[in-house]
């Protein structure tokens, strides 16, 4: 067993064996591509193209609006059909640039590739910013912000989150197996900025093949260390990972840089490498398409803007009618009712299951078993927060530290009475975070999600 662990957590069925053995397959969109202007924390990007414009792959189509916004680039060549409201994977709608794909994938001309030893920290940060890279672990923070802490000389650890604890997701695993040098070089690029920091490749203890691979590739690098962490959910969550690797604690009011840490996930590190070394903007990401209803489950290198429906078709379609389709994994993923939505920078997985094991199961009275308390990685009492939320007692919710909920949903998963603890807690937390007077110092984290 790994010694690097945290309090709480659960061990859900991981389902990773369905897709982990298949090599990454690259697919190109055949239909129109749709680009939501908000694929990050902060303000929506501002279009710099108009209806009728012809664009090339890699061309800027929307510019960042403020520090916590991000540039957006076309992943195909074709003609701009317009800017219109479109449905998104989370069920909401948003302004999107729609491009009629000509299937030629003509590209802009990129400058010559660069050498890492010639790059200054300022050049690295600017390259990442121009490329429109955001955290692809789900949060969507523009990566140039993470790479620009107020005091970079006080960063002790730059942590590569190689854990991928969310059930059914295996895109990071395949990325590490197939492109380990790009992951490691992304980490080395960050270490050029944080000159006194150690680089940590934090790997799930079950992925011994990745551990050995990374260890062999970094054996001669005195600044990079490979660490095994315990196989448990949510080991890859920022607060839990930092504690497991460094022993340092932070609460939801704090930013990792305040405890001398910066974290990035696997796909983000690869995107950093591509942006800095070969000037490539963020155009693609790996998406796990899996579940017992998918004909060809696996991991797909997908152009941003491609529709979920087309991606599923390229994975062979459904071999049986799914009862549940999730955007993401089975712990934190969200139910989907519409597949005509675009892949974004934040898309991680599509999971199609023949059986919905949660909906429809009867809720019973709390048995006072305290499993929700023992599973909460943030030392909360979920049942109490649930009661506060259901009764509308905002003051009690705040007093019982509801803002500290990280939304991992361990409490709902472990509850034998099937009480929807997490849904009510997360909904109330998010509502209160929008009220700066009530949220206080916690609101600064939400300010990045405007």
CSV table of C-alpha atoms in Angstrom, one decimal:
chain,number,residue,atom,x,y,z
A,1,UNK,CA,0.0,0.0,0.0
A,2,UNK,CA,1.1,3.5,-0.7
A,3,UNK,CA,1.8,5.7,2.3
A,4,UNK,CA,0.8,8.9,0.6
A,5,UNK,CA,-2.9,9.3,1.5
A,6,UNK,CA,-5.6,11.5,3.0
A,7,UNK,CA,-8.5,11.2,5.4
A,8,UNK,CA,-11.8,9.9,4.0
A,9,UNK,CA,-12.6,9.0,0.5
A,10,UNK,CA,-14.3,6.0,-1.1
A,11,UNK,CA,-13.5,3.0,-3.4
A,12,UNK,CA,-16.1,3.0,-6.1
A,13,UNK,CA,-16.1,0.5,-9.0
A,14,UNK,CA,-13.6,2.1,-11.3
A,15,UNK,CA,-14.7,0.6,-14.7
A,16,UNK,CA,-11.3,1.5,-16.2
A,17,UNK,CA,-10.7,-2.0,-17.7
A,18,UNK,CA,-13.3,-1.2,-20.4
A,19,UNK,CA,-11.2,1.4,-22.1
A,20,UNK,CA,-7.7,1.3,-20.7
A,21,UNK,CA,-6.2,-1.3,-23.0
A,22,UNK,CA,-7.0,0.4,-26.3
A,23,UNK,CA,-4.4,2.8,-27.9
A,24,UNK,CA,-5.5,6.4,-28.4
A,25,UNK,CA,-7.4,6.8,-31.7
A,26,UNK,CA,-7.4,10.2,-33.5
A,27,UNK,CA,-10.7,11.2,-35.1
A,28,UNK,CA,-11.5,14.2,-37.3
A,29,UNK,CA,-14.9,15.9,-37.3
A,30,UNK,CA,-16.9,15.6,-40.4
A,31,UNK,CA,-19.7,18.0,-39.5
A,32,UNK,CA,-19.8,21.6,-38.4
A,33,UNK,CA,-17.9,22.6,-35.2
A,34,UNK,CA,-19.3,24.6,-32.4
A,35,UNK,CA,-17.1,26.7,-30.1
A,36,UNK,CA,-18.7,28.0,-26.8
A,37,UNK,CA,-17.2,31.3,-25.9
A,38,UNK,CA,-17.0,30.3,-22.2
A,39,UNK,CA,-14.8,27.2,-21.7
A,40,UNK,CA,-12.9,28.5,-18.7
A,41,UNK,CA,-13.3,30.5,-15.4
A,42,UNK,CA,-13.8,34.2,-16.0
A,43,UNK,CA,-15.6,36.2,-18.7
A,44,UNK,CA,-16.6,34.6,-22.0
A,45,UNK,CA,-14.1,35.1,-24.8
A,46,UNK,CA,-14.8,37.9,-27.3
A,47,UNK,CA,-15.2,36.9,-31.0
A,48,UNK,CA,-12.7,38.3,-33.4
A,49,UNK,CA,-14.4,36.7,-36.5
A,50,UNK,CA,-17.7,37.3,-38.1
A,51,UNK,CA,-20.2,35.5,-40.3
A,52,UNK,CA,-18.7,34.6,-43.7
A,53,UNK,CA,-15.1,34.8,-42.6
A,54,UNK,CA,-12.8,31.9,-43.7
A,55,UNK,CA,-10.6,30.5,-41.0
A,56,UNK,CA,-7.7,28.1,-40.7
A,57,UNK,CA,-6.9,25.4,-38.1
A,58,UNK,CA,-5.1,27.1,-35.3
A,59,UNK,CA,-6.5,30.6,-36.1
A,60,UNK,CA,-7.6,32.8,-33.2
A,61,UNK,CA,-11.4,33.1,-33.3
A,62,UNK,CA,-12.1,34.7,-29.9
A,63,UNK,CA,-9.9,36.7,-27.6
A,64,UNK,CA,-9.6,36.5,-23.8
A,65,UNK,CA,-11.6,39.1,-21.9
A,66,UNK,CA,-9.7,39.7,-18.7
A,67,UNK,CA,-7.1,37.7,-16.8
A,68,UNK,CA,-9.3,34.8,-16.0
A,69,UNK,CA,-10.6,34.4,-19.6
A,70,UNK,CA,-8.9,32.4,-22.3
A,71,UNK,CA,-8.2,32.7,-26.1
A,72,UNK,CA,-10.1,30.3,-28.4
A,73,UNK,CA,-8.9,28.9,-31.6
A,74,UNK,CA,-10.5,27.1,-34.5
A,75,UNK,CA,-9.7,23.4,-34.7
A,76,UNK,CA,-10.8,23.1,-38.3
A,77,UNK,CA,-10.7,25.1,-41.5
A,78,UNK,CA,-13.9,26.5,-42.9
A,79,UNK,CA,-16.4,29.3,-43.0
A,80,UNK,CA,-17.9,31.0,-40.0
A,81,UNK,CA,-21.6,30.5,-40.1
A,82,UNK,CA,-22.4,32.8,-37.3
A,83,UNK,CA,-22.4,33.4,-33.5
A,84,UNK,CA,-25.5,31.9,-31.9
A,85,UNK,CA,-27.0,30.3,-28.8
A,86,UNK,CA,-26.4,26.6,-28.6
A,87,UNK,CA,-27.1,23.9,-26.1
A,88,UNK,CA,-24.1,22.8,-24.0
A,89,UNK,CA,-23.3,19.5,-22.2
A,90,UNK,CA,-24.4,20.7,-18.8
A,91,UNK,CA,-27.9,21.4,-20.1
A,92,UNK,CA,-27.4,25.2,-20.2
A,93,UNK,CA,-27.0,27.3,-23.4
A,94,UNK,CA,-24.4,29.8,-24.3
A,95,UNK,CA,-23.1,31.9,-27.2
A,96,UNK,CA,-21.0,29.9,-29.6
A,97,UNK,CA,-19.1,30.4,-32.8
A,98,UNK,CA,-20.3,27.9,-35.4
A,99,UNK,CA,-17.8,27.0,-38.2
A,100,UNK,CA,-18.8,25.1,-41.4
A,101,UNK,CA,-16.1,22.5,-41.5
A,102,UNK,CA,-14.6,22.1,-45.0
A,103,UNK,CA,-12.7,18.9,-43.9
A,104,UNK,CA,-9.4,20.1,-45.4
A,105,UNK,CA,-7.9,21.1,-42.0
A,106,UNK,CA,-5.7,23.7,-43.6
A,107,UNK,CA,-3.5,25.2,-40.9
A,108,UNK,CA,-1.9,28.5,-40.1
A,109,UNK,CA,1.9,28.7,-40.4
A,110,UNK,CA,3.5,28.1,-37.0
A,111,UNK,CA,6.9,29.7,-36.1
A,112,UNK,CA,9.9,27.4,-35.8
A,113,UNK,CA,10.1,25.1,-32.8
A,114,UNK,CA,12.1,26.2,-29.7
A,115,UNK,CA,14.7,24.9,-27.3
A,116,UNK,CA,13.7,24.8,-23.6
A,117,UNK,CA,17.1,26.0,-22.4
A,118,UNK,CA,16.7,29.2,-24.4
A,119,UNK,CA,13.3,30.2,-22.9
A,120,UNK,CA,12.7,32.8,-20.2
A,121,UNK,CA,9.9,32.4,-17.7
A,122,UNK,CA,8.0,35.4,-19.2
A,123,UNK,CA,8.1,33.7,-22.7
A,124,UNK,CA,6.7,30.5,-21.3
A,125,UNK,CA,3.8,32.2,-19.5
A,126,UNK,CA,3.0,34.3,-22.6
A,127,UNK,CA,3.1,31.3,-24.9
A,128,UNK,CA,0.7,29.4,-22.6
A,129,UNK,CA,-1.6,32.4,-22.4
A,130,UNK,CA,-1.7,32.9,-26.2
A,131,UNK,CA,-2.5,29.2,-26.7
A,132,UNK,CA,-5.6,29.5,-24.6
A,133,UNK,CA,-4.7,26.6,-22.3
A,134,UNK,CA,-6.9,26.0,-19.3
A,135,UNK,CA,-6.9,23.3,-16.6
A,136,UNK,CA,-8.3,20.3,-18.3
A,137,UNK,CA,-8.9,18.4,-15.1
A,138,UNK,CA,-12.3,20.1,-14.9
A,139,UNK,CA,-11.8,23.4,-13.1
A,140,UNK,CA,-11.0,25.4,-16.2
A,141,UNK,CA,-8.6,27.9,-14.6
A,142,UNK,CA,-6.5,29.6,-17.3
A,143,UNK,CA,-3.1,27.9,-16.9
A,144,UNK,CA,-1.1,31.1,-17.3
A,145,UNK,CA,-2.6,32.2,-14.0
A,146,UNK,CA,-1.3,29.2,-12.2
A,147,UNK,CA,2.1,29.8,-13.8
A,148,UNK,CA,2.1,33.4,-12.6
A,149,UNK,CA,1.9,33.4,-8.7
A,150,UNK,CA,2.7,36.6,-6.9
A,151,UNK,CA,5.9,35.0,-5.6
A,152,UNK,CA,7.2,32.3,-7.9
A,153,UNK,CA,10.4,31.9,-5.8
A,154,UNK,CA,8.2,30.7,-2.9
A,155,UNK,CA,6.8,27.7,-4.8
A,156,UNK,CA,8.3,24.5,-3.4
A,157,UNK,CA,6.4,21.9,-5.4
A,158,UNK,CA,5.1,21.7,-8.9
A,159,UNK,CA,2.9,18.7,-8.9
A,160,UNK,CA,1.8,16.7,-11.9
A,161,UNK,CA,-1.6,15.2,-11.1
A,162,UNK,CA,-1.2,11.8,-12.7
A,163,UNK,CA,-3.8,10.1,-10.5
A,164,UNK,CA,-7.0,10.1,-12.6
A,165,UNK,CA,-9.1,8.9,-9.7
A,166,UNK,CA,-12.5,9.5,-11.4
A,167,UNK,CA,-14.1,6.1,-12.3
A,168,UNK,CA,-14.2,5.0,-15.9
A,169,UNK,CA,-11.7,7.7,-17.1
A,170,UNK,CA,-8.5,6.4,-18.7
A,171,UNK,CA,-7.4,9.2,-21.0
A,172,UNK,CA,-4.6,10.3,-18.7
A,173,UNK,CA,-3.5,6.8,-18.3
A,174,UNK,CA,-3.2,6.3,-22.1
A,175,UNK,CA,-1.6,9.7,-22.4
A,176,UNK,CA,1.1,8.8,-19.9
A,177,UNK,CA,1.7,5.5,-21.5
A,178,UNK,CA,1.9,6.7,-25.0
A,179,UNK,CA,3.4,10.3,-24.6
A,180,UNK,CA,5.4,10.2,-21.4
A,181,UNK,CA,8.1,12.5,-22.7
A,182,UNK,CA,5.5,15.3,-23.4
A,183,UNK,CA,4.1,15.0,-19.9
A,184,UNK,CA,7.5,15.1,-18.3
A,185,UNK,CA,8.7,18.0,-20.5
A,186,UNK,CA,5.5,20.0,-19.6
A,187,UNK,CA,6.6,19.6,-16.0
A,188,UNK,CA,10.1,20.7,-16.8
A,189,UNK,CA,8.8,23.8,-18.5
A,190,UNK,CA,7.0,24.8,-15.3
A,191,UNK,CA,10.2,24.2,-13.3
A,192,UNK,CA,11.9,26.8,-15.5
A,193,UNK,CA,9.5,29.3,-13.8
A,194,UNK,CA,9.7,27.9,-10.3
A,195,UNK,CA,13.4,27.7,-10.0
A,196,UNK,CA,13.6,26.4,-6.4
A,197,UNK,CA,10.7,23.9,-6.7
A,198,UNK,CA,10.8,20.2,-6.9
A,199,UNK,CA,8.7,18.5,-9.6
A,200,UNK,CA,6.5,15.7,-8.4
A,201,UNK,CA,4.9,13.1,-10.7
A,202,UNK,CA,2.1,11.8,-8.4
A,203,UNK,CA,0.9,8.4,-9.8
A,204,UNK,CA,-1.8,6.1,-8.6
A,205,UNK,CA,-0.3,3.0,-6.8
A,206,UNK,CA,-2.3,0.7,-9.1
A,207,UNK,CA,-0.5,2.1,-12.2
A,208,UNK,CA,2.9,0.5,-11.5
A,209,UNK,CA,3.7,0.5,-15.2
A,210,UNK,CA,3.4,4.3,-15.3
A,211,UNK,CA,5.5,4.6,-12.1
A,212,UNK,CA,8.3,2.5,-13.6
A,213,UNK,CA,8.2,4.4,-16.9
A,214,UNK,CA,8.3,7.8,-15.3
A,215,UNK,CA,11.0,6.7,-12.9
A,216,UNK,CA,13.2,5.5,-15.8
A,217,UNK,CA,12.7,8.6,-17.8
A,218,UNK,CA,13.5,11.0,-14.9
A,219,UNK,CA,16.3,9.0,-13.3
A,220,UNK,CA,18.9,11.6,-14.3
A,221,UNK,CA,16.8,14.6,-13.4
A,222,UNK,CA,17.7,15.8,-9.9
A,223,UNK,CA,14.6,18.0,-9.6
A,224,UNK,CA,11.9,15.5,-10.6
A,225,UNK,CA,10.5,12.8,-8.3
A,226,UNK,CA,8.0,10.1,-8.9
A,227,UNK,CA,5.6,9.3,-6.0
A,228,UNK,CA,2.9,6.6,-5.6
A,229,UNK,CA,-0.3,7.7,-3.9
A,230,UNK,CA,-3.0,5.6,-2.5
A,231,UNK,CA,-5.7,4.3,-4.8
A,232,UNK,CA,-8.8,6.0,-3.6
A,233,UNK,CA,-11.3,8.6,-4.7
A,234,UNK,CA,-10.9,11.6,-4.7
A,235,UNK,CA,-7.1,11.3,-4.5
A,236,UNK,CA,-6.7,13.5,-7.5
A,237,UNK,CA,-8.6,16.5,-6.0
A,238,UNK,CA,-6.3,19.4,-5.5
A,239,UNK,CA,-6.5,19.7,-1.7
A,240,UNK,CA,-6.2,15.9,-1.2
A,241,UNK,CA,-3.4,15.5,-3.6
A,242,UNK,CA,-1.3,18.3,-2.1
A,243,UNK,CA,-1.8,16.9,1.4
A,244,UNK,CA,-0.9,13.4,0.3
A,245,UNK,CA,2.3,14.4,-1.5
A,246,UNK,CA,3.5,17.2,0.7
A,247,UNK,CA,1.7,17.0,4.0
A,248,UNK,CA,0.6,20.6,3.6
A,249,UNK,CA,-3.0,21.5,4.2
A,250,UNK,CA,-5.2,24.2,2.7
A,251,UNK,CA,-8.9,25.0,3.0
A,252,UNK,CA,-11.3,26.3,0.4
A,253,UNK,CA,-10.4,29.9,1.1
A,254,UNK,CA,-6.8,29.4,0.1
A,255,UNK,CA,-5.0,29.0,-3.2
A,256,UNK,CA,-2.3,26.2,-3.6
A,257,UNK,CA,0.4,28.9,-4.1
A,258,UNK,CA,-0.2,30.0,-0.5
A,259,UNK,CA,1.2,26.7,0.7
A,260,UNK,CA,4.0,26.7,-1.9
A,261,UNK,CA,2.4,24.4,-4.4
A,262,UNK,CA,1.2,24.5,-8.0
A,263,UNK,CA,-0.7,21.5,-9.6
A,264,UNK,CA,-1.5,20.7,-13.2
A,265,UNK,CA,-3.0,17.5,-14.7
A,266,UNK,CA,-1.6,15.3,-17.4
A,267,UNK,CA,-3.4,16.7,-20.5
A,268,UNK,CA,-2.7,20.3,-19.3
A,269,UNK,CA,1.1,19.5,-19.1
A,270,UNK,CA,1.0,18.1,-22.6
A,271,UNK,CA,-0.8,21.2,-23.9
A,272,UNK,CA,1.9,23.4,-22.1
A,273,UNK,CA,4.6,21.4,-23.9
A,274,UNK,CA,2.9,21.8,-27.3
A,275,UNK,CA,2.3,25.6,-26.8
A,276,UNK,CA,5.8,26.4,-25.6
A,277,UNK,CA,7.9,24.1,-27.8
A,278,UNK,CA,6.0,24.2,-31.1
A,279,UNK,CA,3.6,27.2,-30.7
A,280,UNK,CA,0.5,24.9,-31.0
A,281,UNK,CA,-2.7,26.4,-29.4
A,282,UNK,CA,-5.1,24.2,-27.6
A,283,UNK,CA,-7.1,22.5,-30.4
A,284,UNK,CA,-7.6,18.9,-29.2
A,285,UNK,CA,-7.9,16.9,-26.1
A,286,UNK,CA,-8.2,13.2,-25.2
A,287,UNK,CA,-11.7,12.0,-24.3
A,288,UNK,CA,-12.7,8.7,-22.8
A,289,UNK,CA,-15.8,7.2,-24.5
A,290,UNK,CA,-16.8,4.1,-22.5
A,291,UNK,CA,-19.5,2.1,-20.8
A,292,UNK,CA,-21.2,-1.2,-21.6
A,293,UNK,CA,-23.3,0.4,-24.3
A,294,UNK,CA,-20.4,1.6,-26.5
A,295,UNK,CA,-19.3,-0.6,-29.4
A,296,UNK,CA,-15.7,0.5,-29.4
A,297,UNK,CA,-14.8,1.9,-26.0
A,298,UNK,CA,-11.5,3.7,-25.8
A,299,UNK,CA,-9.8,7.0,-25.7
A,300,UNK,CA,-10.1,9.4,-28.6
A,301,UNK,CA,-8.0,12.4,-29.6
A,302,UNK,CA,-10.8,14.8,-30.5
A,303,UNK,CA,-10.9,18.3,-32.0
A,304,UNK,CA,-12.6,20.8,-29.8
A,305,UNK,CA,-15.9,21.8,-31.2
A,306,UNK,CA,-16.8,18.3,-32.5
A,307,UNK,CA,-20.3,17.1,-31.3
A,308,UNK,CA,-20.7,14.4,-28.7
A,309,UNK,CA,-23.1,12.6,-31.1
A,310,UNK,CA,-20.5,12.4,-33.8
A,311,UNK,CA,-17.8,11.2,-31.4
A,312,UNK,CA,-20.1,8.4,-30.2
A,313,UNK,CA,-20.8,7.4,-33.8
A,314,UNK,CA,-17.0,7.3,-34.4
A,315,UNK,CA,-16.7,5.0,-31.4
A,316,UNK,CA,-19.1,2.6,-33.1
A,317,UNK,CA,-22.3,3.9,-31.6
A,318,UNK,CA,-24.5,2.2,-29.1
A,319,UNK,CA,-24.7,-1.6,-29.1
A,320,UNK,CA,-27.7,-1.3,-26.7
A,321,UNK,CA,-29.9,1.5,-25.6
A,322,UNK,CA,-28.3,3.3,-22.6
A,323,UNK,CA,-30.3,4.0,-19.6
A,324,UNK,CA,-27.8,6.6,-18.4
A,325,UNK,CA,-25.3,8.8,-20.3
A,326,UNK,CA,-22.9,10.8,-18.3
A,327,UNK,CA,-20.7,13.8,-19.2
A,328,UNK,CA,-17.7,12.7,-17.1
A,329,UNK,CA,-17.3,9.8,-14.8
A,330,UNK,CA,-19.7,8.0,-12.4
A,331,UNK,CA,-18.8,10.0,-9.3
A,332,UNK,CA,-18.9,13.6,-10.5
A,333,UNK,CA,-20.2,13.3,-14.0
A,334,UNK,CA,-23.6,14.9,-15.0
A,335,UNK,CA,-26.5,13.1,-16.6
A,336,UNK,CA,-26.9,14.1,-20.3
A,337,UNK,CA,-30.2,14.2,-22.2
A,338,UNK,CA,-28.9,15.8,-25.4
A,339,UNK,CA,-25.9,14.5,-27.5
A,340,UNK,CA,-26.0,17.4,-30.0
A,341,UNK,CA,-23.5,19.4,-27.9
A,342,UNK,CA,-19.9,20.3,-28.5
A,343,UNK,CA,-16.7,18.9,-27.1
A,344,UNK,CA,-14.9,21.7,-25.1
A,345,UNK,CA,-11.6,22.2,-23.4
A,346,UNK,CA,-13.2,20.8,-20.3
A,347,UNK,CA,-14.7,17.6,-21.7
A,348,UNK,CA,-13.2,14.5,-20.1
A,349,UNK,CA,-15.5,11.5,-20.9
A,350,UNK,CA,-18.7,10.2,-22.2
A,351,UNK,CA,-20.0,7.2,-20.2
A,352,UNK,CA,-23.0,5.3,-21.5
A,353,UNK,CA,-24.4,2.6,-19.2
A,354,UNK,CA,-27.2,0.2,-19.7
A,355,UNK,CA,-28.3,0.4,-16.1
A,356,UNK,CA,-28.9,3.5,-13.9
A,357,UNK,CA,-28.1,2.2,-10.5
A,358,UNK,CA,-29.0,5.4,-8.7
A,359,UNK,CA,-32.2,7.0,-10.1
A,360,UNK,CA,-35.4,5.3,-8.9
A,361,UNK,CA,-33.9,3.6,-5.9
A,362,UNK,CA,-36.0,4.5,-2.9
A,363,UNK,CA,-34.7,6.8,-0.2
A,364,UNK,CA,-35.0,5.7,3.4
A,365,UNK,CA,-34.5,7.2,6.8
A,366,UNK,CA,-31.0,8.0,8.0
A,367,UNK,CA,-29.6,5.2,10.1
A,368,UNK,CA,-27.0,7.4,11.8
A,369,UNK,CA,-24.2,5.1,10.5
A,370,UNK,CA,-21.9,8.1,10.1
A,371,UNK,CA,-20.5,6.7,6.8
A,372,UNK,CA,-20.9,10.1,5.2
A,373,UNK,CA,-18.7,11.7,7.9
A,374,UNK,CA,-16.0,9.0,7.6
A,375,UNK,CA,-15.9,9.4,3.8
A,376,UNK,CA,-15.8,13.2,3.6
A,377,UNK,CA,-12.2,14.2,2.7
A,378,UNK,CA,-12.8,17.7,4.1
A,379,UNK,CA,-13.9,16.6,7.6
A,380,UNK,CA,-17.5,17.8,7.3
A,381,UNK,CA,-20.7,16.4,8.6
A,382,UNK,CA,-22.7,16.0,5.4
A,383,UNK,CA,-26.0,15.1,7.0
A,384,UNK,CA,-26.0,18.3,9.0
A,385,UNK,CA,-25.2,20.4,5.9
A,386,UNK,CA,-28.0,18.5,4.1
A,387,UNK,CA,-30.5,19.5,6.8
A,388,UNK,CA,-29.3,23.1,6.7
A,389,UNK,CA,-29.7,23.2,2.9
A,390,UNK,CA,-33.1,21.5,2.9
A,391,UNK,CA,-34.4,23.8,5.5
A,392,UNK,CA,-33.0,26.9,3.9
A,393,UNK,CA,-31.0,27.9,6.9
A,394,UNK,CA,-28.1,29.6,5.2
A,395,UNK,CA,-26.5,30.9,8.4
A,396,UNK,CA,-26.3,27.4,9.9
A,397,UNK,CA,-25.0,26.1,6.6
A,398,UNK,CA,-22.2,28.6,6.7
A,399,UNK,CA,-21.5,28.0,10.4
A,400,UNK,CA,-21.2,24.3,9.7
A,401,UNK,CA,-18.5,25.0,7.0
A,402,UNK,CA,-20.6,24.3,4.0
A,403,UNK,CA,-18.2,26.3,1.8
A,404,UNK,CA,-15.5,23.7,2.5
A,405,UNK,CA,-17.4,21.1,0.4
A,406,UNK,CA,-15.4,20.3,-2.7
A,407,UNK,CA,-18.3,18.6,-4.5
A,408,UNK,CA,-16.7,15.1,-4.6
A,409,UNK,CA,-20.0,13.4,-3.8
A,410,UNK,CA,-18.5,10.7,-1.6
A,411,UNK,CA,-21.2,11.3,1.0
A,412,UNK,CA,-24.0,10.5,-1.5
A,413,UNK,CA,-22.1,7.5,-2.9
A,414,UNK,CA,-21.6,5.9,0.5
A,415,UNK,CA,-25.0,6.6,2.0
A,416,UNK,CA,-26.9,3.3,2.5
A,417,UNK,CA,-30.2,5.3,2.8
A,418,UNK,CA,-29.7,6.8,-0.7
A,419,UNK,CA,-30.1,10.3,0.7
A,420,UNK,CA,-29.1,12.9,-2.0
A,421,UNK,CA,-26.7,14.6,0.3
A,422,UNK,CA,-24.3,16.1,-2.2
A,423,UNK,CA,-26.9,17.5,-4.6
A,424,UNK,CA,-28.4,19.8,-1.9
A,425,UNK,CA,-25.1,20.7,-0.4
A,426,UNK,CA,-23.5,21.6,-3.7
A,427,UNK,CA,-26.5,23.6,-4.9
A,428,UNK,CA,-26.6,25.6,-1.7
A,429,UNK,CA,-22.9,26.2,-1.6
A,430,UNK,CA,-22.9,27.5,-5.2
A,431,UNK,CA,-25.8,29.8,-4.5
A,432,UNK,CA,-24.2,31.3,-1.4
A,433,UNK,CA,-20.8,31.7,-3.1
A,434,UNK,CA,-22.5,34.2,-5.5
A,435,UNK,CA,-23.2,36.4,-2.5
A,436,UNK,CA,-19.9,38.1,-1.7
A,437,UNK,CA,-21.2,39.3,1.7
A,438,UNK,CA,-22.0,35.8,2.8
A,439,UNK,CA,-19.1,34.1,1.1
A,440,UNK,CA,-16.5,36.4,2.4
A,441,UNK,CA,-13.0,35.2,1.6
A,442,UNK,CA,-14.4,32.1,-0.1
A,443,UNK,CA,-15.8,34.3,-2.9
A,444,UNK,CA,-12.4,35.1,-4.3
A,445,UNK,CA,-12.2,31.5,-5.7
A,446,UNK,CA,-15.7,32.0,-7.3
A,447,UNK,CA,-14.6,35.3,-8.8
A,448,UNK,CA,-12.5,33.2,-11.2
A,449,UNK,CA,-15.7,31.6,-12.5
A,450,UNK,CA,-17.7,34.7,-13.5
